[in-house]
Amino acid sequence: DTSDKKIALSNNYAGNSWRQAMLNSWQKNGQQAVADGVIGAADAFTTAENQVTEQAAQIQNMILQGYDAIVINAASPDALNGAVQQACDAGIIVVSFDGIVTAPCAWRIAVDFAAMGQSQIDYLNEKLPKGGNLLEIRGLAGVFVDDEISAGIHTGVKESGKFKITGSVHGDWAQDVAQKAVAGILPSLPEIAAVVTQGGDGYGAAQAFKAAGRPVPLIIMGNRQDELLWWKEQKDANGYETMSVSIAPGVSTLAFWVAQQILDGKTVAKDLVVPFLRVDQHDLEEKLAKTEKGGVANVEYSLIDAKKFLAEM
Amino acid sequence: MHSISSLFHHTLAKPWIWAFIGAFAVWLATIIFTGGQGAGQMLTAALSFATFSVIVGIGQMFVISLGPGNIDLSIPANITLAGVVSMKLMDSHNEMILLGLGAALLSGLAVGIFNYTLIRLLRIPPIIATMSSSFLILSTAIAYGRGLKIKPPAALAEFTTTHIYGVPLLAICIVVLAFILGVMLHRTVFGQSILAIGQNPRAAKFAGISVEYVRFCTYLLCALLASLCGYLLAGFSGGASLNMGTEYLLASIAVVVIGGTSVAGGFSNLPGIWGAALFMFLLVTMLNTFGLSAGLRLMLTGIIIVGVIILSTRSKQPS
Amino acid sequence: MSKNKKNIVTLTGVGKSFGAVKALQNVQLEISTGECIGLVGHNGAGKSTLMNILAGTLTPTKGEINVSQVAQDQLYNVAIAHQQGIRCVFQELSLCPNLTVTENTRVMHASLQGWGWRKKAGALIIDMLDEIFPGHGISIKALIDDLSLSQRQMVEIARAFSITDTQLRIVILDEPTSSLDAVVADQLLQHIRRFVSRGGACVLISHMLEEILSSCDRIVVMRDGTVVAEKNATDFNRDSLVAAMGSMAREYQHDANDDAASKRQGTALINCAPKLQHDEQQLRVYKGEIVGLAGLAGQGQTEMLVQLFSPQKSMAFVAGDRQSDGIFPLWSIAENITIGSMRNLLRKFLLDKNSAAALASHWQQKIAIRSPDLNHNILSLSGGNQQKALFARALASNAQTVLMDDPMRGVDIGTKQDVYDMIRAEADNGRTFLWYTTEFDELKHCDHVYVFRNGEIVADIPKTQMNEQRILQASFKASAA
Amino acid sequence: MTLSPRMFRSLLPAMSLSVILIAIFYLQPRTMSYFGLNLLLNLALPIAFATLAQMCIITVNDLDLGIGGFVGVVACIGATLLNDSPLLGVLALLGCIASYAALGALIHLRQLPSIVVTLGMSFFWLGLALMILPRPGGSAPQWLHAIMTFKTPYIPFTIIALSVVALLVHWMLKVSAYGTILRGAGGNPSSVERAGWSLLKTKVTMYALAGCFGVLAGLTLVGLTTSGDANIALRYTLLTIAGVILGGGEFVGGRISPIGAVLGAVTLTLTGSFLAFLHISPDWQIGAQGGILILVLALRAIINRAETR
Ligand SMILES: Nc1ncnc2c1ncn2[C@@H]1O[C@H](COP(=O)(O)OP(=O)(O)OP(=O)(O)O)[C@@H](O)[C@H]1O
Ligand SMILES: Nc1ncnc2c1ncn2[C@@H]1O[C@H](COP(=O)(O)OP(=O)(O)OP(=O)(O)O)[C@@H](O)[C@H]1O
Ligand SMILES: [Mg+2]
Ligand SMILES: [Mg+2]
């Protein structure tokens, strides 16, 4: 019975749609769980600017507030280990997701970001048998998610041997920054066969190609509603084909239920891998219909889903 | 011969010329690298993106011209709020475009008044007042917009992305706006008052200028320009997002000082802002084109900025 | 000179130019032990410049400095001057406002360091303050920021007289009494005599000639950057000293049909009391009058003007401290002149450049600003001409009342005469002037004079009853009583 | 003895800290223990060092917009070079301090605006940090981590360290003989120059000192987090400015207070915790940080006004 247990969410950044959707899912799911008497409390805490120190302080405060479990989307995989260890030492269950932590005492609900990057190239291998030039849009320099996805893409490119990354820019996971960087480098690039992205930059890239008056290549999308909508429009108009992949913000709810299960005394493996959410040509309409206007394609987990997920691991 | 060389020296003595020289040099280096490919398109792109830095840069320039300590750090949050408010209000409907603009400007107005209240009534140093208010503004944007990205009305998107012979329509509009603001700076009582206050606020008071009123209007103007930028930027990039203003914190300050405006106040340089905005865009483009790593790119950006500052301060000294 | 006096410093052929301005030309000066030298001369005569050279803060463009018979080279600087026992109390206060009295003492003495320096410095300065200014009431832990102007001056003077490991041979005092009241000034003068009698040397700069005559052994008179007279103090009296200072004493010519009294009719333009006024006394100013605010320096006259100033009531202000209150240093001469008349230069909403240029050149001619081009930077002007530009700014505006805060600081005699005439002419045309000045000669141009002391009006003197005696008496009520 | 406004103001940083601490104790009594205080405060140490660095620059009337990036560089060096080859690491850190001193000399000799130069340097530092550590990682030397997690008897290590540092810097700048000159150079540079001191030397000293504190900030930070990250301290730039002002410092005139700055830094750290204990909705958690800053600074304004009356 976990009805008197308290779970806290430690989040380090709230300034984009993905994070907002993630917080939303948590909030909705947590409130329901509290109302149902499954859990005592499910509070969310967020700091401003993706800073390790502030998140570490946040975790330490949660220790003081006596939470039984802390669910973390971490700013840095290693740099929070100090605070995480303190939490573990205080007997608190720590579950990390999306931005995972490497402290051995914590649980990890990881997305294989490298595989996510590689899957883009796998898709391109199929779609563009002749290969071609690629433009890579990266995230924020120095953040591990960026490094992982990019590493996956580069491995894929090396294995395939058909593609060449002719340009690589940092879009800081911000649409306008990405658009700006692409627009700047585009004139100097040869013909581009495809654009590989880290999520959410696809629409901006398409805009930049359009503005430069160049044919829009195959752009891998990042599950955002505006991207999917644009894709749908292109598909209807000229049969445009691509795929879209990202991590579902609702993974916060999975982390919530995993923490609840651990509190409930279940044994759960320390390392869990959650599949990323992929949209393909055939299920585009279906996924688009389920996505909130201006939001991100999402999958939320219920207790039953979570139990099923754990059983399958 | 003599007059040509004196003209040359005269031009070199203008502090903003270095930003344009820098922009040109960087552009040249890039197209030499690409073997001439994409030279024109690069300028087109530079113009479209420089436009946004110029809008906020002008506002920041007016504030910085008020003298040491005056700076507006709430620009990014202000951009975001204006973008979020206007996009949500317009909800992609063309007929709401003007209403959306009004709402954006209104949010800017509120921000400006709030900032000045903190500075004047609570005597909080501008740098901290605007930093604190930016947190509150961002929270407002989050609470209001919930991070949802709503598409701009088609007509607005069209307007912000149209080119005429490779020149972005928006850039032309902002050149006109910049010209008007330049005239305002040099040919109106308000503009001259700003410059006077920036040089010597006590003397300005004794010369009959209402110092606090001018300061109020300046912070308001800066906030209004930032909100205009938020509105246009959201239209340009397909909707407002919560982090859309982030990069304009450093950018707005950088284009002002690289453009030749004195951080000590009292000396503004409007054309220089265009030069600096183009320079900053082309610099990033050049480093991207060279295919350097993120670290090296940032290091070179820093070194080049400091270099431009050293060059331009030296050229000011002999006069 | 008597035999027991030993030469300390000899300046020969010293010249100093600031750009085109020749501040000093071929100056000779000798300073020996046991004497107090009075240095007098009109504003801008070069007294401060000369003393700055002696103190090592300015490098002369020409000439030679001999200290203890040793010629100093171009590298002569403050540190060497300090080693040689030469100290200076500068005209503008130079204490650090964010430091305490003790800490400011430390700034002067490099040798005050190591454990317990604070105690040593504190004892040093408090002893000196007690010796020079008994009853000063200054705490050595007080921040300079928290002290009054005259207390700061006392600290700076005491600091200059304090001795650590280096010798102290010459103390230069550049207008030390300008912000001290009569009692404290007298304490200082007595200390100077004591110091001199113990074998020290002093250079005293002052515009209060009585001080110079009573306390100095030898008087050096400067005019326009040169020494014009040098005699024992006993060989001067006030008149001959004034005469030696030259054109200073050109007498003001009264108009025969002077109608000063007739202006004092109807309702007053300004009717106002200083904030600190205890009685009913009011400052009354009538249209077309020139009203003088007199008294010692810093007795609340400037505060009075600032209190009165309001641009909405058609007033203009001529600052005396032009660097901090007047000049816009990045602008041209023309821009500095026309900033006060912006609203008159509007065509629709825009400033008209041509009318601005015309206005500026009109006033350049009228007030004789010596510059080849009004588009040159204001700082290219000499101080006096900068001051003229400030006058032009006020007069060019259509302000009906002009407030002047000791506006003649650093203005040369020729200019002064021009400006006096212009003020008179403008007053005759119906403008009203309020004029704070510390110089009696300037008060002669006023129709009515109010004397200030401790922030209050203590005397109200119409032109007909005005004489130096009366004004001095009112200024020094305490000592006169 | 009556409490003069000036004294009241100098006590203000301590008072605002106490208010917020009492509020936290009230909201969460568990913080009132060795363990609680330790958790509450240990991240204040690097911020306090960075704030002292900023304070050194502000003392000579400049402003440093690059300190956050600089601390990041140090943290990255601390997690890589210093661990792998200590000698090289120490040399690199000395190089960092030297480059700060050189920056001071450059700014003084060429009369450059410090804001612009340090703004440019902020890009440089971030780039350098990314060169050293392109993705988060590395690990802090064992000894550094041991120091930072050292358990002192009775009073948490952080509190002792903060007090020692505050008093030491107080002694350096407010008590020692040369410290007086350094502050004087901010209060009235020409007066200090006229007394025979070199302004170049004071500026270089202050920048070098700032570099030292920046290095200490980076090292303590990496000692706590145990691994490096180029973006780790970017927010420090604005936080440190706020900390100095909160601690009673002023932008010009050499009016600074090292003890106040440390208290200001601690106060800023605690505001975050205070807000966490308040259970504000996540939407407004960010805004509340701004609100609290405004509240504390507004108090200053009211007291300042009382003083001028
Ligand atoms: N600024 C950021 N700092 C740290 N991590 C981020 C940031 N932005 C996105 N991420 C991470 O990137 C991953 C993928 O997010 P994604 O790129 O799909 O959304 P997004 O593009 O950031 O959102 P949006 O562009 O809609 O604002 C997630 O793990 C998310 O936590
Ligand atoms: N730094 C400077 N730059 C340019 N001109 C200067 C400078 N300092 C002084 N002068 C000029 O040199 C001349 C002599 O000035 P100085 O200050 O020595 O006069 P003074 O005799 O001390 O006058 P006062 O009685 O007003 O103090 C003046 O014409 C002044 O304007
Ligand atoms: Mg994105
Ligand atoms: Mg003088």
mmCIF file of N, CA and C and ligand atoms in Angstrom, chain A residues 16-17 171-175 178 198-201 224 227, chain B residues 243, ligand 3:
data_model
loop_
_atom_site.group_PDB
_atom_site.id
_atom_site.type_symbol
_atom_site.label_atom_id
_atom_site.label_comp_id
_atom_site.label_asym_id
_atom_site.label_seq_id
_atom_site.Cartn_x
_atom_site.Cartn_y
_atom_site.Cartn_z
ATOM 1 N N ASN A 16 10.388 24.760 -22.875
ATOM 2 C CA ASN A 16 9.968 24.382 -24.224
ATOM 3 C C ASN A 16 8.736 23.494 -24.185
ATOM 4 N N SER A 17 8.199 23.205 -25.345
ATOM 5 C CA SER A 17 6.904 22.531 -25.384
ATOM 6 C C SER A 17 7.017 21.112 -24.853
ATOM 7 N N GLY A 171 21.192 23.884 -33.165
ATOM 8 C CA GLY A 171 19.940 24.632 -33.124
ATOM 9 C C GLY A 171 19.447 24.857 -31.706
ATOM 10 N N ASP A 172 20.214 24.419 -30.735
ATOM 11 C CA ASP A 172 19.895 24.618 -29.318
ATOM 12 C C ASP A 172 18.496 24.150 -28.942
ATOM 13 N N TRP A 173 17.918 23.241 -29.684
ATOM 14 C CA TRP A 173 16.559 22.756 -29.441
ATOM 15 C C TRP A 173 15.546 23.892 -29.431
ATOM 16 N N ALA A 174 15.933 24.986 -30.031
ATOM 17 C CA ALA A 174 14.994 26.101 -30.124
ATOM 18 C C ALA A 174 14.717 26.311 -31.595
ATOM 19 N N GLN A 175 13.455 26.374 -31.921
ATOM 20 C CA GLN A 175 13.080 26.414 -33.317
ATOM 21 C C GLN A 175 13.705 27.585 -34.075
ATOM 22 N N ALA A 178 17.442 27.137 -34.632
ATOM 23 C CA ALA A 178 17.705 26.133 -35.650
ATOM 24 C C ALA A 178 17.467 26.705 -37.045
ATOM 25 N N GLN A 198 17.196 16.424 -34.153
ATOM 26 C CA GLN A 198 17.096 15.858 -32.813
ATOM 27 C C GLN A 198 15.715 16.056 -32.240
ATOM 28 N N GLY A 199 14.808 16.515 -33.049
ATOM 29 C CA GLY A 199 13.452 16.644 -32.551
ATOM 30 C C GLY A 199 12.997 18.077 -32.483
ATOM 31 N N GLY A 200 11.882 18.343 -33.153
ATOM 32 C CA GLY A 200 11.275 19.660 -33.040
ATOM 33 C C GLY A 200 11.851 20.710 -33.957
ATOM 34 N N ASP A 201 12.885 20.368 -34.706
ATOM 35 C CA ASP A 201 13.497 21.382 -35.564
ATOM 36 C C ASP A 201 13.081 21.229 -37.009
ATOM 37 N N ARG A 224 6.364 16.902 -33.183
ATOM 38 C CA ARG A 224 5.594 18.053 -32.738
ATOM 39 C C ARG A 224 4.414 18.248 -33.654
ATOM 40 N N GLU A 227 4.898 20.083 -36.868
ATOM 41 C CA GLU A 227 5.659 19.307 -37.846
ATOM 42 C C GLU A 227 4.777 18.268 -38.522
ATOM 43 N N ASN B 243 11.159 29.333 -25.456
ATOM 44 C CA ASN B 243 12.576 29.709 -25.464
ATOM 45 C C ASN B 243 12.940 30.579 -26.661
HETATM 46 MG MG MG E 3 13.139 21.805 -30.342
#
